[in-house]
PDB file of C-alpha atoms in Angstrom:
ATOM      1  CA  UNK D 272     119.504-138.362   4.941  1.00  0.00           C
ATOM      2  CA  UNK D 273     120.005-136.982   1.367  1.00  0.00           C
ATOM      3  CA  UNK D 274     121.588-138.570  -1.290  1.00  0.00           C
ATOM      4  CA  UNK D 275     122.778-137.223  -4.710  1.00  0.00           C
ATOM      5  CA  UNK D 276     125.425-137.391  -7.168  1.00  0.00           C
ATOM      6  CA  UNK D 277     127.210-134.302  -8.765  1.00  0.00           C
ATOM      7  CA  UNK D 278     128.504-134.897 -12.323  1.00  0.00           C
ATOM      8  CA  UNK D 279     130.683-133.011 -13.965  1.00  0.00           C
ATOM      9  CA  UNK D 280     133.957-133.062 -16.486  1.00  0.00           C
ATOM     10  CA  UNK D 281     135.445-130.400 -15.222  1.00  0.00           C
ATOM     11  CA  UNK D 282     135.887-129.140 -11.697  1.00  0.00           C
ATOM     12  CA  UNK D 283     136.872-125.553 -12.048  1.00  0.00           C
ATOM     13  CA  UNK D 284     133.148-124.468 -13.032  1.00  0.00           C
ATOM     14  CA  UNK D 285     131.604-126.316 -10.041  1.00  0.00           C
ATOM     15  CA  UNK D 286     134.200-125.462  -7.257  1.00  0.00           C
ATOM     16  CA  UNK D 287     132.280-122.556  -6.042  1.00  0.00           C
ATOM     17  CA  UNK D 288     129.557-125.243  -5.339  1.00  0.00           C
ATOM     18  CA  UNK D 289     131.778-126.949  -2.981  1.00  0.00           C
ATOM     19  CA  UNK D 290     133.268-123.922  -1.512  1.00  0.00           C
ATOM     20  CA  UNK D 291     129.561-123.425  -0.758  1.00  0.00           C
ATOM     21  CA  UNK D 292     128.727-126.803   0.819  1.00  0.00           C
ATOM     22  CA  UNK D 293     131.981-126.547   2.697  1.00  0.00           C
ATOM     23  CA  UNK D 294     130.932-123.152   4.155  1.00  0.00           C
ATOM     24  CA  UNK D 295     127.345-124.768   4.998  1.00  0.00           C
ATOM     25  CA  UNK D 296     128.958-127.472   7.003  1.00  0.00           C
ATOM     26  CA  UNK D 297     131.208-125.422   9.086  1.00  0.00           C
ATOM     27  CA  UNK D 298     128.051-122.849   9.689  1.00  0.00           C
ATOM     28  CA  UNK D 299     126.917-126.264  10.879  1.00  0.00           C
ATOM     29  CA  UNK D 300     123.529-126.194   9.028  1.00  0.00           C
ATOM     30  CA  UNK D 301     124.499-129.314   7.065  1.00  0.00           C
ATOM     31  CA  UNK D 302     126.313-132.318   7.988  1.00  0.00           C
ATOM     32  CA  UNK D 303     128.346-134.091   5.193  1.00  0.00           C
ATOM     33  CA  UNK D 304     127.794-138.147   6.016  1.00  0.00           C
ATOM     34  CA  UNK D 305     130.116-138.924   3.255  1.00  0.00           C
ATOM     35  CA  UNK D 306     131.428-137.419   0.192  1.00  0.00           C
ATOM     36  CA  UNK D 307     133.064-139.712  -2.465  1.00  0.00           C
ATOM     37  CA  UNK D 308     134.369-138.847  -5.911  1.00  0.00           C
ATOM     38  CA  UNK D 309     134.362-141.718  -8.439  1.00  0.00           C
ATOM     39  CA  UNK D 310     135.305-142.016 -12.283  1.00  0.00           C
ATOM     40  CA  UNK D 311     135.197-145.157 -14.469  1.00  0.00           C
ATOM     41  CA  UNK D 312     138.045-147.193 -15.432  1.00  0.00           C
ATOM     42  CA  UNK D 313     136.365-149.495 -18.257  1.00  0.00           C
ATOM     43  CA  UNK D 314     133.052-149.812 -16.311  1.00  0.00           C
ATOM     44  CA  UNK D 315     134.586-150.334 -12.792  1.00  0.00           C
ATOM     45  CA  UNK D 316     134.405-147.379 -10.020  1.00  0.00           C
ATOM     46  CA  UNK D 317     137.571-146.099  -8.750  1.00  0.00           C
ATOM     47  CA  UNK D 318     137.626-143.973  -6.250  1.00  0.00           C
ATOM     48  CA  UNK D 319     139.709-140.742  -6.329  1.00  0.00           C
ATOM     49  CA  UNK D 320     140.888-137.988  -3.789  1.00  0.00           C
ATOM     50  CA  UNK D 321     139.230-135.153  -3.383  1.00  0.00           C
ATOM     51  CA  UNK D 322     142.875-133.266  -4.086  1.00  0.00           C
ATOM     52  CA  UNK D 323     143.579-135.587  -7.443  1.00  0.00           C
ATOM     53  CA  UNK D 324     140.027-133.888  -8.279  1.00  0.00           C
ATOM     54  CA  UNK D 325     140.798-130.711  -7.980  1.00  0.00           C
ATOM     55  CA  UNK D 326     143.589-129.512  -5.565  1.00  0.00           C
ATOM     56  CA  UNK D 327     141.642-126.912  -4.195  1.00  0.00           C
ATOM     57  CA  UNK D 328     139.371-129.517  -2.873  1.00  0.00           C
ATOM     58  CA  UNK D 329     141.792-130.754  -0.675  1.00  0.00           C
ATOM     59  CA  UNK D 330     139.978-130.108   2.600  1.00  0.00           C
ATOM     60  CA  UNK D 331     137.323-132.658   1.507  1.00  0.00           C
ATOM     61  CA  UNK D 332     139.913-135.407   1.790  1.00  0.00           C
ATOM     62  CA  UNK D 333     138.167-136.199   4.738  1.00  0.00           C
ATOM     63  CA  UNK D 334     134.453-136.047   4.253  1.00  0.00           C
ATOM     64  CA  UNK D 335     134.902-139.651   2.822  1.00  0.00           C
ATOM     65  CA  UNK D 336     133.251-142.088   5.268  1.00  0.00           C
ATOM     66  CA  UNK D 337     133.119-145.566   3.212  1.00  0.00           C
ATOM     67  CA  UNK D 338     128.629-145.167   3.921  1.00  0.00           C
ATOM     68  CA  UNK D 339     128.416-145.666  -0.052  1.00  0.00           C
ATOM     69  CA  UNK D 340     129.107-149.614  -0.699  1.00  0.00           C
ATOM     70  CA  UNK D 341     130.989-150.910  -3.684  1.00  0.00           C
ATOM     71  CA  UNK D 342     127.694-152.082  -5.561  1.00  0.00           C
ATOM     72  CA  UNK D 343     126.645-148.184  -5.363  1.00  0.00           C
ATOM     73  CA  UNK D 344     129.563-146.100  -6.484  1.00  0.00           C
ATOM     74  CA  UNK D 345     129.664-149.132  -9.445  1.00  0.00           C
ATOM     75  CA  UNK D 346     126.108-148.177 -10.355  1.00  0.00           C
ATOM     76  CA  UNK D 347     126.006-144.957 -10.298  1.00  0.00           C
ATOM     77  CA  UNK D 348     129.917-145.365 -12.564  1.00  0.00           C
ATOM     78  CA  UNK D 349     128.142-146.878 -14.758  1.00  0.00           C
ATOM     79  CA  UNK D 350     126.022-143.835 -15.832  1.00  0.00           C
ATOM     80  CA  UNK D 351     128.537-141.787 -15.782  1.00  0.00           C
ATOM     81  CA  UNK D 352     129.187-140.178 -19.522  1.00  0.00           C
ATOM     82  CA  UNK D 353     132.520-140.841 -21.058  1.00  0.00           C
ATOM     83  CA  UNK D 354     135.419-138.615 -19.438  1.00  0.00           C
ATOM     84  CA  UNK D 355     133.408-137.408 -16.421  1.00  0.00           C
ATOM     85  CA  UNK D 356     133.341-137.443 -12.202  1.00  0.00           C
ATOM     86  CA  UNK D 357     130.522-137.613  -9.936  1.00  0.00           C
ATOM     87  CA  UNK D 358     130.772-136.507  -6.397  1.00  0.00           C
ATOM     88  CA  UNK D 359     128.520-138.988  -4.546  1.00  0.00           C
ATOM     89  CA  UNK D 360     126.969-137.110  -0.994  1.00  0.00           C
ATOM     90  CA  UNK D 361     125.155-138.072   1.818  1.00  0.00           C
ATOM     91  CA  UNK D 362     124.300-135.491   3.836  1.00  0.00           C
ATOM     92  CA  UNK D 363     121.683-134.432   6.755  1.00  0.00           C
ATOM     93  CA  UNK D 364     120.582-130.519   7.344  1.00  0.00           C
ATOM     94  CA  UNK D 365     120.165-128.727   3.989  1.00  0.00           C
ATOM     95  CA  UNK D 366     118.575-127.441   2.136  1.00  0.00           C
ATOM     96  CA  UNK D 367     121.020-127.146  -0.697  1.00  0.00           C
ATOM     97  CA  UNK D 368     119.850-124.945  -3.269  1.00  0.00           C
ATOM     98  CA  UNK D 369     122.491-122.484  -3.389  1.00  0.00           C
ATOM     99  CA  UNK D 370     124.891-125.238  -3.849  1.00  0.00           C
ATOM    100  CA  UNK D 371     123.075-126.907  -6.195  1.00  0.00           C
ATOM    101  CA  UNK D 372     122.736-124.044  -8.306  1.00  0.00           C
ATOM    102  CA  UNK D 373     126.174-123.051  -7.953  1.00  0.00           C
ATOM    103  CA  UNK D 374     127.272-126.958  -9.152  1.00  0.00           C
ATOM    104  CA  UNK D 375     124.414-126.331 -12.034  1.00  0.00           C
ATOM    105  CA  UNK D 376     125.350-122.964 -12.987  1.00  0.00           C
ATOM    106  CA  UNK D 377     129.249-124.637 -13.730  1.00  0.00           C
ATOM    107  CA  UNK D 378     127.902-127.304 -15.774  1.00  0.00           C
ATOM    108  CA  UNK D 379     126.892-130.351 -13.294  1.00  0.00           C
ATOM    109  CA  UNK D 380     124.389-132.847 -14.251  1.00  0.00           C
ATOM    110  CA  UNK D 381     122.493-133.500 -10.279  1.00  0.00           C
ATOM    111  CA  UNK D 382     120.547-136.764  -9.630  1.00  0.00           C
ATOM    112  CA  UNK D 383     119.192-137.682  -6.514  1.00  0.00           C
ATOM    113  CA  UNK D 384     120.379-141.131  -5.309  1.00  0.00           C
ATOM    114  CA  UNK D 385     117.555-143.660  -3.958  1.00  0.00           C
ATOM    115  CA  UNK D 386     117.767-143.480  -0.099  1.00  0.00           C
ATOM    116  CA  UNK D 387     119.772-146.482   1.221  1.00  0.00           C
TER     117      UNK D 387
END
């Protein structure tokens, strides 16, 4: 299993990327484990909807499984830069290069995530 996070401040530039991972997952040559998106409030995760992201993110509502623990999402908050999101994914299949680029070409920062 993958791991990475996707930050970005604004999700406009990287929704092609999950357009992209969406399409990848239905093609069923990646399977989303769990997708969480996360923002600080004064140092503290808080997790957010994928729709309250973005609204055309909507159908990701549901990729959240609850695999990332609290003590995760609060680290990886915690790097977050001032007025940003991170999408946090697990995932299996891959790879993801097109949607990495995609997420990069909009303006993403990408870290890989230590495997649990």
């Amino acid at each position: 299993m993958q791991r990475i996070a996707i930050e970005f401040k604004d999700s406009h530039p990287v929704r092609p990327g999950f357009i992209l991972l969406v399409e990848l997952a239905g093609a069923g040559q990646v399977q989303i484990r769990d997708l969480e998106f996360v923002h600080s409030i004064h140092g503290v995760a808080s997790t957010v909807a994928a729709d309250r992201v973005d609204p055309a993110l909507a159908g990701l509502d549901g990729a959240a499984s609850g695999l990332f623990d609290r003590a995760e999402l609060d680290a990886i908050t915690a790097e977050l830069s001032h007025g940003t999101t991170a999408a946090v994914l697990a995932y299996d299949g891959g790879p993801l290069d097109s949607v990495i680029a995609a997420w990069q070409a909009g303006g993403a920062l990408i870290r890989d995530l230590p495997s649990a």
